[in-house]
Short mmCIF file of C-alpha atoms in Angstrom, two decimals:
data_model
loop_
_atom_site.label_atom_id
_atom_site.label_comp_id
_atom_site.label_asym_id
_atom_site.label_seq_id
_atom_site.Cartn_x
_atom_site.Cartn_y
_atom_site.Cartn_z
CA MET A 1 -19.03 1.83 -23.12
CA GLU A 2 -18.27 -1.41 -24.79
CA ASP A 3 -20.02 -4.02 -22.92
CA GLU A 4 -22.24 -3.79 -19.86
CA ARG A 5 -22.18 -7.40 -19.06
CA LEU A 6 -19.75 -8.73 -16.26
CA LYS A 7 -17.63 -11.54 -17.67
CA PRO A 8 -16.88 -14.59 -15.55
CA GLU A 9 -13.45 -13.85 -14.89
CA GLU A 10 -14.25 -10.16 -13.73
CA ARG A 11 -16.91 -11.82 -11.38
CA ASP A 12 -14.09 -13.90 -10.03
CA VAL A 13 -11.87 -11.04 -9.56
CA ILE A 14 -14.90 -9.36 -7.60
CA ASP A 15 -15.43 -12.71 -5.25
CA ARG A 16 -11.93 -12.95 -4.47
CA ASN A 17 -11.73 -9.42 -2.64
CA ARG A 18 -11.82 -9.87 0.90
CA TRP A 19 -14.42 -7.50 1.92
CA PHE A 20 -17.00 -8.15 -0.96
CA SER A 21 -16.88 -11.82 0.05
CA SER A 22 -17.55 -10.99 3.80
CA LEU A 23 -20.98 -9.60 2.61
CA SER A 24 -23.99 -11.87 2.92
CA PRO A 25 -24.73 -13.87 -0.32
CA ALA A 26 -27.93 -11.81 -0.50
CA MET A 27 -26.42 -8.56 -0.15
CA ARG A 28 -23.74 -9.47 -2.89
CA HIS A 29 -26.52 -10.84 -5.13
CA ASP A 30 -28.29 -7.28 -4.81
CA VAL A 31 -25.42 -5.52 -5.64
CA LEU A 32 -24.19 -7.53 -8.64
CA ARG A 33 -27.97 -7.61 -10.14
CA ARG A 34 -27.85 -3.78 -10.27
CA ALA A 35 -24.35 -3.49 -11.58
CA PHE A 36 -23.25 -2.91 -15.29
CA VAL A 37 -19.61 -2.62 -16.61
CA GLU A 38 -17.87 0.10 -18.55
CA ARG A 39 -14.74 -0.26 -20.48
CA PHE A 40 -11.93 2.27 -21.11
CA LYS A 41 -8.91 2.75 -23.02
CA HIS A 42 -5.88 3.98 -21.29
CA GLY A 43 -5.58 7.60 -20.32
CA GLU A 44 -9.61 7.98 -20.61
CA PRO A 45 -11.23 9.78 -17.77
CA LEU A 46 -13.68 8.06 -15.76
CA SER A 47 -14.55 10.96 -13.54
CA LEU A 48 -13.17 14.50 -12.93
CA ARG A 49 -13.39 16.52 -9.69
CA GLY A 50 -16.33 18.45 -9.13
CA ASP A 51 -18.42 16.03 -11.05
CA PRO A 52 -21.95 14.78 -9.48
CA PRO A 53 -21.40 11.40 -7.27
CA TRP A 54 -23.35 9.02 -9.76
CA HIS A 55 -21.91 5.87 -9.40
CA TRP A 56 -20.42 3.51 -6.76
CA ALA A 57 -17.34 1.46 -8.40
CA ALA A 58 -15.18 -1.40 -8.26
CA CYS A 59 -12.11 -1.80 -10.76
CA LEU A 60 -12.42 -5.20 -12.77
CA GLN A 61 -9.28 -5.19 -15.08
CA GLY A 62 -6.30 -2.77 -15.46
CA ALA A 63 -6.13 0.00 -12.92
CA VAL A 64 -7.93 3.52 -12.15
CA ARG A 65 -5.39 6.21 -11.39
CA ILE A 66 -6.87 8.95 -8.54
CA GLY A 67 -5.09 11.90 -8.35
CA SER A 68 -5.35 15.71 -9.48
CA THR A 69 -3.63 18.39 -11.39
CA THR A 70 -2.37 21.70 -9.52
CA ALA A 71 -2.85 25.31 -11.06
CA SER A 72 0.68 25.06 -12.74
CA GLY A 73 -0.25 21.84 -14.47
CA LYS A 74 1.53 19.13 -12.10
CA ALA A 75 0.00 15.92 -11.93
CA ILE A 76 -0.43 14.52 -8.21
CA THR A 77 -1.13 10.87 -8.09
CA LEU A 78 -2.64 9.60 -4.61
CA THR A 79 -3.36 6.07 -5.51
CA TYR A 80 -4.11 3.44 -8.14
CA VAL A 81 -7.24 1.33 -7.60
CA GLU A 82 -6.36 -2.06 -8.57
CA PRO A 83 -8.58 -4.98 -9.70
CA GLY A 84 -11.02 -6.18 -7.08
CA ILE A 85 -11.05 -2.95 -5.11
CA TRP A 86 -14.46 -0.81 -4.53
CA PHE A 87 -14.39 3.40 -4.71
CA GLY A 88 -16.24 5.86 -4.77
CA ASP A 89 -18.68 5.16 -1.98
CA ILE A 90 -17.65 8.50 0.03
CA SER A 91 -19.08 10.58 -2.62
CA VAL A 92 -22.35 8.35 -3.23
CA PHE A 93 -22.89 8.32 0.55
CA ASP A 94 -22.65 11.82 1.29
CA GLY A 95 -23.90 13.16 -2.05
CA LYS A 96 -21.04 15.40 -2.56
CA PRO A 97 -19.08 16.28 -5.79
CA ASN A 98 -15.94 14.21 -6.37
CA THR A 99 -12.84 15.42 -4.72
CA HIS A 100 -10.53 13.98 -7.45
CA ASP A 101 -10.09 13.01 -11.08
CA ALA A 102 -10.24 9.25 -12.04
CA TYR A 103 -8.58 7.85 -15.14
CA ALA A 104 -8.23 4.45 -16.71
CA HIS A 105 -4.62 3.20 -16.59
CA GLY A 106 -4.10 0.65 -19.59
CA LYS A 107 -7.38 -1.18 -20.69
CA THR A 108 -9.47 -0.77 -17.82
CA ALA A 109 -12.85 -2.31 -16.84
CA VAL A 110 -14.81 -0.94 -14.04
CA LEU A 111 -18.01 -2.32 -12.73
CA TYR A 112 -20.69 0.57 -11.47
CA VAL A 113 -23.60 0.90 -9.32
CA ALA A 114 -25.63 3.67 -9.84
CA ARG A 115 -25.94 6.16 -6.80
CA HIS A 116 -29.88 5.27 -6.36
CA ASP A 117 -29.39 1.88 -6.85
CA PHE A 118 -26.63 2.09 -3.93
CA LEU A 119 -28.97 4.09 -1.64
CA ASN A 120 -31.78 1.53 -1.94
CA ILE A 121 -29.28 -1.31 -1.32
CA LEU A 122 -28.32 0.63 2.01
CA GLU A 123 -32.04 0.63 2.81
CA ALA A 124 -32.86 -2.81 2.17
CA HIS A 125 -29.49 -4.11 3.75
CA PRO A 126 -28.67 -1.92 7.11
CA GLU A 127 -25.54 -4.38 7.49
CA LEU A 128 -23.85 -2.60 4.79
CA HIS A 129 -23.44 0.49 6.90
CA GLY A 130 -21.19 -1.45 8.95
CA ALA A 131 -19.30 -3.09 6.19
CA LEU A 132 -18.62 0.16 4.55
CA MET A 133 -17.41 1.79 7.89
CA ARG A 134 -15.05 -1.21 8.51
CA LEU A 135 -13.62 -0.61 4.86
CA GLN A 136 -13.55 3.25 5.40
CA ALA A 137 -11.50 2.22 8.72
CA SER A 138 -8.98 -0.12 6.87
CA ARG A 139 -8.43 3.09 4.46
CA VAL A 140 -7.67 5.51 7.18
CA ARG A 141 -5.14 3.04 8.77
CA MET A 142 -3.47 2.97 5.23
CA LEU A 143 -3.43 6.85 4.91
CA PHE A 144 -1.99 7.16 8.36
CA ARG A 145 0.99 4.58 7.23
CA LEU A 146 1.50 6.70 4.26
CA ILE A 147 1.79 9.79 6.22
CA GLU A 148 3.98 8.07 8.86
CA ASP A 149 6.38 6.56 5.70
CA PHE A 150 6.63 10.51 4.45
CA ASN A 151 7.89 11.61 7.49
CA VAL A 152 9.89 8.56 8.67
CA LEU A 153 11.55 6.59 5.97
CA SER A 154 13.88 7.81 3.20
CA LEU A 155 13.19 7.78 -0.48
CA ARG A 156 15.29 4.71 -0.87
CA ALA A 157 13.23 2.77 1.54
CA ARG A 158 9.66 4.17 0.08
CA VAL A 159 10.82 3.09 -3.13
CA ALA A 160 11.68 -0.19 -1.83
CA LYS A 161 8.38 -0.58 -0.12
CA GLN A 162 6.33 0.80 -3.03
CA LEU A 163 7.63 -2.14 -5.19
CA MET A 164 7.42 -4.65 -2.56
CA TYR A 165 3.70 -3.81 -2.58
CA LEU A 166 3.29 -3.91 -6.04
CA MET A 167 4.42 -7.17 -6.44
CA ARG A 168 1.54 -8.30 -4.05
CA GLY A 169 -2.14 -9.00 -4.97
CA PRO A 170 -4.08 -10.02 -7.72
CA GLY A 171 -1.62 -11.16 -10.47
CA ALA A 172 1.46 -11.21 -8.09
CA PRO A 173 3.79 -14.06 -8.78
CA GLY A 174 4.02 -16.81 -6.46
CA GLY A 175 7.44 -17.90 -6.57
CA THR A 176 10.18 -16.62 -4.52
CA GLY A 177 13.17 -17.61 -6.40
CA ASP A 178 12.68 -16.39 -9.95
CA PRO A 179 12.71 -12.59 -11.03
CA ALA A 180 9.36 -11.03 -10.48
CA SER A 181 7.72 -8.15 -12.68
CA ILE A 182 5.68 -5.49 -10.46
CA ARG A 183 2.16 -6.26 -11.09
CA LEU A 184 0.96 -2.84 -12.17
CA ARG A 185 3.17 -1.13 -15.10
CA LEU A 186 4.09 2.15 -14.10
CA SER A 187 6.88 4.56 -15.85
CA GLN A 188 9.35 6.10 -13.61
CA GLN A 189 7.38 9.39 -13.82
CA ALA A 190 4.25 7.84 -12.62
CA LEU A 191 6.04 6.21 -9.78
CA ALA A 192 7.67 9.30 -8.89
CA GLN A 193 4.27 10.93 -9.04
CA LEU A 194 3.03 8.29 -6.61
CA LEU A 195 5.95 8.81 -4.33
CA GLY A 196 5.62 12.66 -4.24
CA ALA A 197 9.32 12.84 -5.56
CA SER A 198 10.95 13.94 -8.59
CA ARG A 199 11.73 11.70 -11.39
CA GLN A 200 15.02 12.30 -11.05
CA ARG A 201 15.52 11.39 -7.50
CA VAL A 202 13.39 8.37 -8.16
CA ASN A 203 15.66 7.07 -11.07
CA MET A 204 18.75 7.60 -8.96
CA GLU A 205 17.33 5.28 -6.48
CA LEU A 206 16.18 2.75 -9.08
CA LYS A 207 19.69 2.97 -10.59
CA ALA A 208 21.40 2.20 -7.46
CA MET A 209 19.33 -0.74 -6.52
CA GLU A 210 20.09 -2.13 -10.27
CA TYR A 211 23.74 -1.61 -9.60
CA GLU A 212 23.31 -3.42 -6.12
CA GLY A 213 21.71 -6.30 -7.99
CA VAL A 214 18.25 -5.82 -6.42
CA ILE A 215 16.21 -4.92 -9.50
CA ARG A 216 16.66 -4.82 -13.02
CA ILE A 217 15.10 -1.88 -15.12
CA GLU A 218 13.59 -2.90 -18.26
CA SER A 219 11.74 -0.84 -20.78
CA SER A 220 8.07 -1.73 -19.91
CA ALA A 221 8.55 -2.83 -16.31
CA VAL A 222 10.87 -3.28 -13.12
CA MET A 223 12.21 -6.74 -12.47
CA VAL A 224 12.70 -7.69 -8.92
CA LEU A 225 15.55 -9.78 -8.55
CA ASP A 226 16.26 -10.14 -4.87
CA LYS A 227 13.13 -9.63 -2.80
CA GLY A 228 14.89 -10.43 0.36
CA ALA A 229 17.20 -7.06 -0.41
CA LEU A 230 14.47 -5.14 -1.40
CA GLY A 231 13.02 -5.91 1.95
CA ARG A 232 15.94 -5.28 3.85
CA ILE A 233 16.14 -2.00 2.33
CA PHE A 234 12.95 -1.05 3.54
CA ASN A 235 13.30 -2.68 7.28
CA SER A 236 16.83 -0.68 7.42
CA ASP A 237 14.80 2.57 7.83
CA ALA A 238 11.34 1.15 9.41
#
């Protein structure tokens, strides 16, 4: 742990989150006054599968990779939790061990609320139950869309959709005419793990898009040159 204080810019990240900002001022105050910050280097574990559910958490900086490793050693990435997003509430709510591993992606800061404080907040603010149900409902909807994508879309369309998603959210560029870098720096291997495909197949799709002038592959980022063309690739399957 480097620093337990919540910096002003980190507080702003939390306040901009649509779900958290929908909570009552009293509830938000109660959450933040009990919270503390931990900071991690790239690749450091936040928690591992089977760990007790100690904390409710929100990403403040960097990202948190949620995934697992198979018995053969293959890494599987389910999602990246980005700044402003809350996670870990399922385990702290039902008290069961963590189901997946969580690692820092880049220089990462995480806001934590200890489980006993989380339960006290639930008792003091019964309306949080409904707010958490709405949060879970939005995640289930997203999960259903992902399952549909895997069964309906080609890998080319899934790559395009993932790049479109990575261009949105905190830190995403607002203009439409200039080249835009995806906001989460992922290697081609990491992108392949996220898409559930081999690195070779994902590389082929990226190279094809680069040849068509849709993207430009750089050493540390993918630059989107034609957002409209990227959307058309996705919509051609959708």
